[in-house]
Amino acid sequence: MEQLSAGQKLDQAFEKLGKEKSISFELDLDVDAKTLKLMDAESDPEPGDEIPDEAADLISGAKVSVTVESKKAIGESEEKDFVGMAMKVSTSGGDLLDYRVVGDYTYVRSDVQALSKAMAIPVPPVDQLPPEAKGIKKVLDGGWIKFNTKEMEKAGQDMAEEMGEAPGAKPSAEPSLDPKTQKKLVAALREVIAREVDFKTAGGQDGTEHITATAPLRTLLTRLIGELRPLTKDLPPGMDLPSDKDLKDTPDTKVSADFTLKNGELTEVYVDLAKLAENAQVKKFGLALRMSGGSRPVAPAGATEMNLEELMGGFFGAMMPDEGPEGGFEEGFEEDAA
C-alpha cells in the first residue's frame, strides 16, 4: 500500500502544478568545481580542450531560475497562451544572464566580462568601441537591452527568404501531440513506473513529506522506451526513439530521486547522480529542482532598444573581435587582450 500511496501522492502533486497559471522553479547543479574537473579529465579531452578553472567554478555555483505565466492552466497551455516569461542564470558572484519576455518586447542583460573569462573569449574594452555602438556599450556594461519580439521574428523570416526559402513562408508548426496520444503516453509511463520504481515515504514536520523513488537506470529506460514504441506512429515527425542497442551502454546503476511535498504540493525534486559517474572519488553530484508559486515577470526600466542588425553585427561581433564593427577596435583590442 505504501508504494501505491506514494505514487498517488506524486500524481496529485503534479496535477496541482499543472493547474497553476504561473509557476517558478530553480535548477541547481549540486557539484563542486574539483569534481567537475575530475569528471572532465576522465572523459579524456583533447589537449587544450580541458574545462578551464573559471568555467568549472562558474558551473558549480550556477543556478537557473525560470518563471512562466499563462492565461490558462499551465498543463493546458499552448505557446500562444503564455503572456510572460523570465529566466535568470546566477552565481555567488552575481547574475550572469537575465532574460524576460513581457508584452511586445524581449529584454536581455548579461555579465559579459564574467562569461568571456569563463569561456576564454575576450571582449573589447568599452572605451575602444565607436560612438555609434552605444547599444553594445550598454551590453558590455551589463545594462538592459530590448527588442521588439515580433519585429525580430519578421526579420528572421526575411533572412530565411534571403537564404532560399519561399517568400512569405511561415515557420513550421512546433511538433505536438494530440490529446488521445498524450493520454496513452501518460498511461504507459505510469504503468512502467508502478512496475519498475520502488517508492519509500518519510514524514517530516509542518506538513512536509519526502518520497524517494529508486530504479536501475538502464532497466527503467528500456522498459519506458518499450512501452512507447507501439505509439511511434502517433508521435510528431523527428521524435525517434532509441533502440535497445542504443541503451546497452547506459549504466544499470540504481538512481534515486527525492521528492519533497509540503501540504501535498511538490516543492523540490533532488536526483542523486553520483553513482552514474562510476568513480569512487565522486562523492556529491546531483541535480535539484525547486518549485514555488510564480511571480509576474515585469519589464525592467531603462532598457536600450536594438534591432536585429545592431544585435547581430554589434553584440556578437563584440564577442568575436575579428568581426567587430568596421574593425574599429580590432587592433587596440588585440593589444589589450595580450
Coordinates of C-alpha atoms in Angstrom, one line a residue:
M1 CA 0.0 0.0 0.0
E2 CA 2.9 2.4 0.7
Q3 CA 4.1 2.2 -2.9
L4 CA 0.6 2.9 -4.3
S5 CA 0.0 5.7 -1.8
A6 CA 3.3 7.4 -2.7
G7 CA 2.6 7.1 -6.4
Q8 CA -0.8 8.6 -5.9
K9 CA 0.6 11.5 -3.9
L10 CA 3.1 12.3 -6.6
D11 CA 0.3 12.2 -9.2
Q12 CA -1.8 14.6 -7.3
A13 CA 1.2 16.9 -6.7
F14 CA 2.0 17.1 -10.4
E15 CA -1.7 17.6 -11.2
K16 CA -1.8 20.6 -8.8
L17 CA 1.2 22.1 -10.6
G18 CA -0.5 21.7 -13.9
K19 CA -3.5 23.7 -12.7
E20 CA -1.4 26.8 -11.8
K21 CA -1.4 29.7 -14.2
S22 CA 2.0 30.9 -13.0
I23 CA 4.9 28.9 -11.7
S24 CA 8.6 29.5 -10.8
F25 CA 11.3 26.9 -10.5
E26 CA 15.1 27.0 -9.8
L27 CA 17.6 24.4 -11.2
D28 CA 20.8 23.9 -9.2
L29 CA 23.6 21.5 -10.1
D30 CA 24.9 20.2 -6.8
V31 CA 28.6 19.6 -7.5
D32 CA 31.8 21.4 -6.7
A33 CA 34.5 22.6 -9.2
K34 CA 37.0 19.9 -8.2
T35 CA 34.5 17.2 -9.1
L36 CA 33.7 18.8 -12.4
K37 CA 37.5 18.9 -13.2
L38 CA 37.8 15.2 -12.2
M39 CA 34.9 14.1 -14.4
D40 CA 36.2 16.2 -17.3
A41 CA 39.6 14.6 -17.0
E42 CA 38.0 11.1 -17.1
S43 CA 36.4 12.0 -20.4
D44 CA 39.9 12.2 -21.9
P45 CA 39.6 15.6 -23.6
E46 CA 42.0 16.7 -26.4
P47 CA 44.9 18.8 -25.2
G48 CA 43.7 22.3 -24.8
D49 CA 40.0 21.3 -24.6
E50 CA 40.0 20.7 -20.8
I51 CA 37.4 22.7 -18.9
P52 CA 39.0 25.9 -17.6
D53 CA 39.1 26.5 -13.9
E54 CA 37.0 29.6 -14.3
A55 CA 34.3 27.6 -16.2
A56 CA 34.3 24.9 -13.6
D57 CA 33.9 27.5 -10.8
L58 CA 31.1 29.2 -12.7
I59 CA 29.1 26.0 -13.5
S60 CA 29.5 24.6 -9.9
G61 CA 28.0 27.7 -8.4
A62 CA 25.3 28.5 -11.1
K63 CA 21.6 28.4 -10.6
V64 CA 18.9 28.8 -13.3
S65 CA 15.6 30.4 -12.2
V66 CA 12.6 30.4 -14.5
T67 CA 9.1 31.9 -14.2
V68 CA 6.3 31.4 -16.7
E69 CA 2.8 33.0 -16.7
S70 CA -0.1 31.9 -18.8
K71 CA -3.7 32.9 -19.5
K72 CA -4.7 29.2 -18.9
A73 CA -3.6 26.5 -16.5
I74 CA 0.0 25.5 -17.3
G75 CA -1.0 22.0 -18.0
E76 CA -3.4 23.1 -20.7
S77 CA -1.4 25.9 -22.2
E78 CA 0.0 26.2 -25.7
E79 CA 2.7 28.6 -26.9
K80 CA 0.1 31.3 -27.7
D81 CA -1.3 31.2 -24.1
F82 CA 1.9 32.3 -22.4
V83 CA 1.9 36.0 -21.6
G84 CA 5.2 36.3 -19.7
M85 CA 8.5 34.5 -19.1
A86 CA 11.6 35.3 -17.2
M87 CA 14.9 33.3 -16.9
K88 CA 17.9 34.2 -14.8
V89 CA 21.3 32.4 -14.5
S90 CA 23.1 33.5 -11.3
T91 CA 26.2 32.6 -9.3
S92 CA 27.5 33.5 -5.9
G93 CA 29.2 36.5 -7.7
G94 CA 26.0 37.9 -9.1
D95 CA 23.7 37.5 -12.1
L96 CA 25.3 36.1 -15.3
L97 CA 22.2 36.3 -17.6
D98 CA 18.8 37.8 -17.2
Y99 CA 16.1 37.2 -20.0
R100 CA 12.5 38.3 -19.9
V101 CA 9.6 38.4 -22.4
V102 CA 6.9 40.9 -21.4
G103 CA 4.3 42.2 -23.7
D104 CA 5.7 43.0 -27.1
Y105 CA 9.3 43.1 -26.1
T106 CA 12.2 40.8 -25.1
Y107 CA 14.7 42.1 -22.6
V108 CA 18.2 40.8 -22.0
R109 CA 21.2 41.7 -19.9
S110 CA 24.3 39.8 -19.1
D111 CA 27.7 39.9 -17.3
V112 CA 29.7 39.7 -20.5
Q113 CA 33.0 40.1 -18.7
A114 CA 32.4 37.1 -16.5
L115 CA 31.1 35.0 -19.3
S116 CA 34.0 35.9 -21.6
K117 CA 36.5 35.0 -18.9
A118 CA 34.9 31.6 -18.2
M119 CA 34.6 30.8 -21.9
A120 CA 38.1 32.1 -22.7
I121 CA 36.6 34.5 -25.3
P122 CA 38.0 38.0 -25.0
V123 CA 35.8 41.1 -25.5
P124 CA 36.9 44.7 -26.3
P125 CA 37.2 47.4 -23.7
V126 CA 34.1 49.7 -23.7
D127 CA 36.3 52.8 -24.3
Q128 CA 37.6 51.3 -27.6
L129 CA 34.1 50.9 -29.2
P130 CA 33.0 53.5 -31.8
P131 CA 30.4 56.2 -30.7
E132 CA 27.6 54.6 -32.8
A133 CA 27.9 51.4 -30.8
K134 CA 26.1 52.8 -27.8
G135 CA 23.8 49.7 -27.6
I136 CA 26.9 47.4 -27.4
K137 CA 28.4 49.6 -24.8
K138 CA 25.3 49.1 -22.7
V139 CA 25.6 45.3 -23.2
L140 CA 29.3 45.2 -22.1
D141 CA 28.5 47.4 -19.1
G142 CA 25.8 44.8 -18.0
G143 CA 22.9 47.1 -18.9
W144 CA 19.4 46.0 -20.2
I145 CA 18.7 45.9 -23.9
K146 CA 15.4 45.2 -25.5
F147 CA 14.0 44.3 -28.9
N148 CA 10.5 44.0 -30.4
T149 CA 9.8 40.3 -30.4
K150 CA 7.5 40.3 -33.5
E151 CA 9.9 42.5 -35.5
M152 CA 12.7 40.2 -34.7
E153 CA 10.7 37.2 -35.8
K154 CA 9.8 39.0 -39.0
A155 CA 13.5 40.0 -39.6
G156 CA 14.4 36.3 -39.0
Q157 CA 11.8 35.3 -41.7
D158 CA 13.3 37.9 -44.1
M159 CA 16.7 36.4 -43.5
A160 CA 15.4 32.9 -44.2
E161 CA 13.9 34.1 -47.5
E162 CA 17.3 35.6 -48.5
M163 CA 18.7 32.1 -47.8
G164 CA 16.3 30.5 -50.3
E165 CA 13.0 29.9 -48.5
A166 CA 9.8 30.8 -50.4
P167 CA 8.7 34.4 -49.8
G168 CA 6.1 34.7 -47.1
A169 CA 6.7 31.2 -45.9
K170 CA 5.6 30.6 -42.3
P171 CA 7.7 28.7 -39.9
S172 CA 6.7 25.1 -39.5
A173 CA 4.4 24.4 -36.6
E174 CA 6.0 23.0 -33.5
P175 CA 5.6 19.3 -33.2
S176 CA 2.7 18.5 -30.8
L177 CA 0.8 15.5 -29.5
D178 CA -3.0 15.2 -29.8
P179 CA -4.9 14.7 -26.5
K180 CA -5.6 11.0 -27.2
T181 CA -1.9 10.2 -27.7
Q182 CA -1.0 12.2 -24.6
K183 CA -3.3 10.1 -22.5
K184 CA -1.8 6.9 -24.0
L185 CA 1.7 8.1 -23.2
V186 CA 0.8 9.1 -19.6
A187 CA -0.9 5.7 -19.1
A188 CA 2.2 3.8 -20.4
L189 CA 4.6 5.8 -18.3
R190 CA 2.6 5.3 -15.2
E191 CA 2.4 1.6 -15.7
V192 CA 6.2 1.3 -16.1
I193 CA 6.9 3.5 -13.1
A194 CA 4.5 1.5 -10.9
R195 CA 6.2 -1.7 -12.0
E196 CA 9.9 -0.7 -12.0
V197 CA 10.2 2.0 -9.4
D198 CA 10.5 1.4 -5.7
F199 CA 8.9 4.2 -3.5
K200 CA 9.6 4.9 0.1
T201 CA 7.9 7.7 2.1
A202 CA 9.1 9.5 5.2
G203 CA 7.1 12.1 7.1
G204 CA 8.5 15.4 8.3
Q205 CA 7.4 18.4 10.3
D206 CA 4.8 21.0 9.4
G207 CA 3.1 19.0 6.7
T208 CA 6.4 18.1 4.9
E209 CA 6.8 14.6 3.4
H210 CA 9.6 13.0 1.4
I211 CA 9.1 10.4 -1.2
T212 CA 12.2 8.6 -2.6
A213 CA 11.9 6.8 -5.9
T214 CA 14.6 4.4 -6.8
A215 CA 15.2 2.4 -10.0
P216 CA 18.0 0.9 -12.1
L217 CA 18.6 3.4 -14.9
R218 CA 19.1 1.2 -18.0
T219 CA 16.2 -1.1 -17.0
L220 CA 13.9 1.8 -16.4
L221 CA 14.8 3.5 -19.7
T222 CA 14.5 0.2 -21.6
R223 CA 11.0 -0.5 -20.2
L224 CA 9.8 3.0 -20.8
I225 CA 11.0 3.1 -24.4
G226 CA 9.5 -0.4 -24.9
E227 CA 6.1 0.9 -23.8
L228 CA 6.3 4.0 -26.0
R229 CA 7.5 2.1 -29.2
P230 CA 4.0 1.0 -30.2
L231 CA 2.9 4.6 -30.2
T232 CA 5.7 5.7 -32.6
K233 CA 3.2 6.2 -35.5
D234 CA 1.3 8.8 -33.4
L235 CA 4.4 10.8 -32.4
P236 CA 5.4 14.0 -34.2
P237 CA 8.0 13.7 -37.0
G238 CA 11.6 13.7 -35.8
M239 CA 10.8 12.1 -32.4
D240 CA 12.8 9.0 -32.9
L241 CA 13.1 6.5 -30.0
P242 CA 16.4 4.9 -29.2
S243 CA 16.7 1.2 -29.7
D244 CA 17.7 -1.3 -27.0
K245 CA 21.1 -1.5 -28.6
D246 CA 21.4 2.3 -28.2
L247 CA 20.7 1.9 -24.5
K248 CA 23.0 -1.1 -23.8
D249 CA 25.9 1.1 -22.7
T250 CA 23.7 3.0 -20.2
P251 CA 24.7 2.0 -16.6
D252 CA 22.2 -0.1 -14.8
T253 CA 23.1 1.6 -11.6
K254 CA 20.2 2.4 -9.3
V255 CA 19.4 6.1 -9.4
S256 CA 17.3 7.8 -6.7
A257 CA 15.1 10.9 -6.9
D258 CA 13.8 12.5 -3.7
F259 CA 10.5 14.4 -3.9
T260 CA 9.6 16.9 -1.2
L261 CA 6.0 17.7 -0.7
K262 CA 4.6 20.4 1.5
N263 CA 0.9 20.0 2.4
G264 CA 0.6 17.9 -0.8
E265 CA 2.3 20.3 -3.1
L266 CA 5.6 19.5 -4.8
T267 CA 8.3 21.9 -3.7
E268 CA 11.6 20.1 -4.6
V269 CA 13.0 17.2 -6.6
Y270 CA 16.6 16.1 -6.0
V271 CA 18.2 13.5 -8.3
D272 CA 21.4 11.9 -7.0
L273 CA 23.7 11.3 -10.0
A274 CA 26.9 10.5 -8.1
K275 CA 26.7 6.7 -8.8
L276 CA 26.3 7.3 -12.6
A277 CA 29.8 8.8 -12.6
E278 CA 31.1 5.3 -11.8
N279 CA 34.0 6.8 -9.9
A280 CA 34.5 6.3 -6.2
Q281 CA 36.1 9.8 -5.9
V282 CA 32.8 11.4 -6.9
K283 CA 31.0 11.8 -3.6
K284 CA 28.5 14.5 -4.4
F285 CA 26.9 15.1 -7.8
G286 CA 23.2 15.8 -8.0
L287 CA 20.5 18.0 -9.6
A288 CA 18.0 19.9 -7.6
L289 CA 14.8 21.4 -8.9
R290 CA 12.9 23.7 -6.5
M291 CA 9.3 25.0 -7.3
S292 CA 7.2 27.8 -6.0
G293 CA 4.2 29.9 -6.9
G294 CA 5.1 32.2 -9.8
S295 CA 5.5 36.0 -9.7
R296 CA 4.5 38.0 -12.7
P297 CA 7.5 38.9 -15.0
V298 CA 7.9 42.7 -15.2
A299 CA 9.7 44.9 -17.8
P300 CA 12.9 46.4 -16.5
A301 CA 13.2 50.2 -16.7
G302 CA 15.9 52.0 -18.8
A303 CA 16.4 49.2 -21.4
T304 CA 18.1 50.3 -24.7
E305 CA 16.2 49.2 -27.7
M306 CA 18.2 47.5 -30.5
N307 CA 17.2 45.9 -33.8
L308 CA 18.4 42.7 -35.4
E309 CA 21.2 44.4 -37.4
E310 CA 22.6 46.0 -34.3
L311 CA 22.3 42.9 -32.3
M312 CA 23.9 40.6 -34.8
G313 CA 26.6 43.0 -36.0
G314 CA 27.4 44.5 -32.7
F315 CA 26.8 42.2 -29.8
F316 CA 28.0 39.0 -31.4
G317 CA 30.7 41.0 -33.1
A318 CA 31.9 42.2 -29.8
M319 CA 32.3 38.5 -28.7
M320 CA 34.3 37.8 -31.9
P321 CA 36.7 40.7 -32.3
D322 CA 37.8 39.8 -35.9
E323 CA 34.2 40.6 -36.9
G324 CA 33.8 43.8 -34.9
P325 CA 32.0 46.9 -36.2
E326 CA 34.1 48.0 -39.2
G327 CA 37.2 46.7 -37.4
G328 CA 37.2 49.9 -35.4
F329 CA 38.5 48.3 -32.2
E330 CA 40.4 45.3 -33.5
E331 CA 43.9 46.5 -33.3
G332 CA 43.6 48.1 -29.8
F333 CA 41.6 45.2 -28.6
E334 CA 44.2 42.6 -29.6
E335 CA 46.9 44.6 -27.8
D336 CA 44.8 44.9 -24.7
A337 CA 43.9 41.2 -24.7
A338 CA 47.6 40.3 -25.0

